[in-house]
PDB file of C-alpha atoms in Angstrom:
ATOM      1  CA  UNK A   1     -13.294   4.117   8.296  1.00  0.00           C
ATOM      2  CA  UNK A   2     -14.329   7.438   7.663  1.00  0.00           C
ATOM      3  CA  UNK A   3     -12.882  10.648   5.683  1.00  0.00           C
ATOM      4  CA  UNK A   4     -13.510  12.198   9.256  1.00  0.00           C
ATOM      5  CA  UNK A   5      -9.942  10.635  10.545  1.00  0.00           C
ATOM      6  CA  UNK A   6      -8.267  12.293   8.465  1.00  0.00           C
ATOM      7  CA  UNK A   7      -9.392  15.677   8.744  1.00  0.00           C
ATOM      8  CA  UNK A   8      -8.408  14.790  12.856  1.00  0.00           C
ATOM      9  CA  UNK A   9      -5.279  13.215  11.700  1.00  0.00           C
ATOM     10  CA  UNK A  10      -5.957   9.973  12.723  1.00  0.00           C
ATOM     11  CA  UNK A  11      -4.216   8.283   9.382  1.00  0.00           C
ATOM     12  CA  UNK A  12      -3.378   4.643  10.831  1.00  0.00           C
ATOM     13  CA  UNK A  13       0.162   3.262  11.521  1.00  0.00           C
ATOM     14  CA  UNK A  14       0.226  -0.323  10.066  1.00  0.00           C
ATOM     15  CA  UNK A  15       3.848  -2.076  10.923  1.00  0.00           C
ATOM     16  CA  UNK A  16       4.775  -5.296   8.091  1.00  0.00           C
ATOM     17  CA  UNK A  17       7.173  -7.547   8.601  1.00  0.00           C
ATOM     18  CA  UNK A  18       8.649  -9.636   5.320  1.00  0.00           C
ATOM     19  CA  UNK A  19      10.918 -12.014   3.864  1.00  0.00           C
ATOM     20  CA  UNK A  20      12.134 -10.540   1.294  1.00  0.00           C
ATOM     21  CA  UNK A  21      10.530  -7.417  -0.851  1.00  0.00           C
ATOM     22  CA  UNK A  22       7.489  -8.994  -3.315  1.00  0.00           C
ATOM     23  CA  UNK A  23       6.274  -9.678   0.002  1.00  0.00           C
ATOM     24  CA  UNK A  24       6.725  -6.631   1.891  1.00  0.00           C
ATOM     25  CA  UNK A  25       5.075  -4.810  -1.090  1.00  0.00           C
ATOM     26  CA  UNK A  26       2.020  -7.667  -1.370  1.00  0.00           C
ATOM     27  CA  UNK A  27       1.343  -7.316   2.285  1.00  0.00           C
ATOM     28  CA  UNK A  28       1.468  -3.602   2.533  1.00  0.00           C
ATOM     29  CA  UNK A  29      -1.261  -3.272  -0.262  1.00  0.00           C
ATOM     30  CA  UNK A  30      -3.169  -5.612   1.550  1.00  0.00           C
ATOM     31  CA  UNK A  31      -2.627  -4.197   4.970  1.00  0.00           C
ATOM     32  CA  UNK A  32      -4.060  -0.417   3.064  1.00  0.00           C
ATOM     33  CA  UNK A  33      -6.723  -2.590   1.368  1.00  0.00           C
ATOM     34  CA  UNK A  34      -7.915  -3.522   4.365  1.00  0.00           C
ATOM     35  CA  UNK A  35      -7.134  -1.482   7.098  1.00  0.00           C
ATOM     36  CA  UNK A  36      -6.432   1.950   5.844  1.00  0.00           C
ATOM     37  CA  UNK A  37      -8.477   4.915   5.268  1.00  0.00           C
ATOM     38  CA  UNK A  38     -10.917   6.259   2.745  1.00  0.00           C
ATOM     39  CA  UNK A  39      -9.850   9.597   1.140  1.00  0.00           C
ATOM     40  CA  UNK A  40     -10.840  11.521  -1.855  1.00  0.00           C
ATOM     41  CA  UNK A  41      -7.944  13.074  -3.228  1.00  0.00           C
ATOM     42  CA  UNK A  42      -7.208  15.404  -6.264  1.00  0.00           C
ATOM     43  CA  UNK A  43      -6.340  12.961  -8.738  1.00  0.00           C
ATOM     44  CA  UNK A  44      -9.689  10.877  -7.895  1.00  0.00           C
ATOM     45  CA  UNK A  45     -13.059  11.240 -10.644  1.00  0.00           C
ATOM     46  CA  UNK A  46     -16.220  12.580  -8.617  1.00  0.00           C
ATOM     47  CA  UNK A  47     -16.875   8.828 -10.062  1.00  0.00           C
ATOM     48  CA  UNK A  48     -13.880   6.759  -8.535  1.00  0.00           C
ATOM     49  CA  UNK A  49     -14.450   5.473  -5.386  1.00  0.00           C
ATOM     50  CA  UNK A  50     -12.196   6.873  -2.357  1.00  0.00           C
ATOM     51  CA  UNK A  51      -8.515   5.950  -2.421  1.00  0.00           C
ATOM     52  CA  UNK A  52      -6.788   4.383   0.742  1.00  0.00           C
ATOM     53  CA  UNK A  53      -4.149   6.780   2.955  1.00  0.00           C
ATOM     54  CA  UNK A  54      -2.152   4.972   5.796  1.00  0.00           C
ATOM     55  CA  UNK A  55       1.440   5.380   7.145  1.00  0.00           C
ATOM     56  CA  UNK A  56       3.402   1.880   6.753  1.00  0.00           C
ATOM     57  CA  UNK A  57       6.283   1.300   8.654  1.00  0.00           C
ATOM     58  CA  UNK A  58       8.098  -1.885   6.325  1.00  0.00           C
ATOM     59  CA  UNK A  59      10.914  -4.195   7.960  1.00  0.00           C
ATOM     60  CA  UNK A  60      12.396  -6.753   5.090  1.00  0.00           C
ATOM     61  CA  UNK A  61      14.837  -9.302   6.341  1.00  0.00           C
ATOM     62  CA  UNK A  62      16.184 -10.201   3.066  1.00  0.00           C
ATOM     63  CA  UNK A  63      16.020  -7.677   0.819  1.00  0.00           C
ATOM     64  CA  UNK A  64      18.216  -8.613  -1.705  1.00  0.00           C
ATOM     65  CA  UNK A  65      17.610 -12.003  -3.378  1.00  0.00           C
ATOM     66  CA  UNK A  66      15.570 -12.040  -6.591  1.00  0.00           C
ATOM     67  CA  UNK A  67      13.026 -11.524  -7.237  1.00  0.00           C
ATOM     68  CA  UNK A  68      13.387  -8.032  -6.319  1.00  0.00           C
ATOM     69  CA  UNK A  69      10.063  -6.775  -7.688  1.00  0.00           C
ATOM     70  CA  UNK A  70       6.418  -8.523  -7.149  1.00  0.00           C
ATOM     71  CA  UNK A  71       4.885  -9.928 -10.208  1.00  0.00           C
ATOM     72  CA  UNK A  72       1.654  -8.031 -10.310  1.00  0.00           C
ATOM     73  CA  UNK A  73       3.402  -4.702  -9.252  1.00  0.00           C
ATOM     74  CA  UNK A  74       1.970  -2.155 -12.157  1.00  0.00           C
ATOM     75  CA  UNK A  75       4.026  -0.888 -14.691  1.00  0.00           C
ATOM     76  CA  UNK A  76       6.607  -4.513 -14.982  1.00  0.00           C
ATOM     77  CA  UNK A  77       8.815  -3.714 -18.286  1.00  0.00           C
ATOM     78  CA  UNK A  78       7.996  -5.752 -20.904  1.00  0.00           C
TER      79      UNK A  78
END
C-alpha cells in the first residue's frame, strides 16, 4: 500500500474478533502488520522505515479473565 491512500483517505477498516484481550491486541498488530498502511509521520527518523495507520474495529468476548495484558506488549512492569 501506498502513502497515496492516505492523502485520499482511504485508511483501511480491519474488523478482529477475540477471545479474550492478549488476543485481540496480538491479532490487531498483526492485522496493521499486514494489512495496514505505510505512513511517515512526525515522530518517524528520515531513517525509520514508514509506520502502519489503519482503523480497527475490536470485538472481545471475554474480556475479563487473566491474563489481561499480552506478554510481549511493550512497556510490561517489571
Amino acid at each position: 500500500m501506498s502513502s497515496t491512500m492516505t492523502e485520499t483517505g482511504n485508511i483501511p477498516v480491519l474488523s478482529i474478533n477475540a477471545d479474550c484481550l492478549p488476543e485481540a491486541w496480538e491479532k490487531a498488530v498483526l492485522a496493521v502488520w499486514k494489512k495496514g498502511v505505510s505512513v511517515k509521520t512526525e515522530y518517524d527518523k528520515p531513517t525509520d522505515p514508514p509506520s502502519k495507520d489503519a482503523t480497527v474495529i475490536i470485538t472481545v468476548a471475554n474480556p475479563f479473565p487473566e491474563p489481561r495484558i499480552h506478554m510481549n506488549f511493550p512497556c510490561l512492569p517489571e
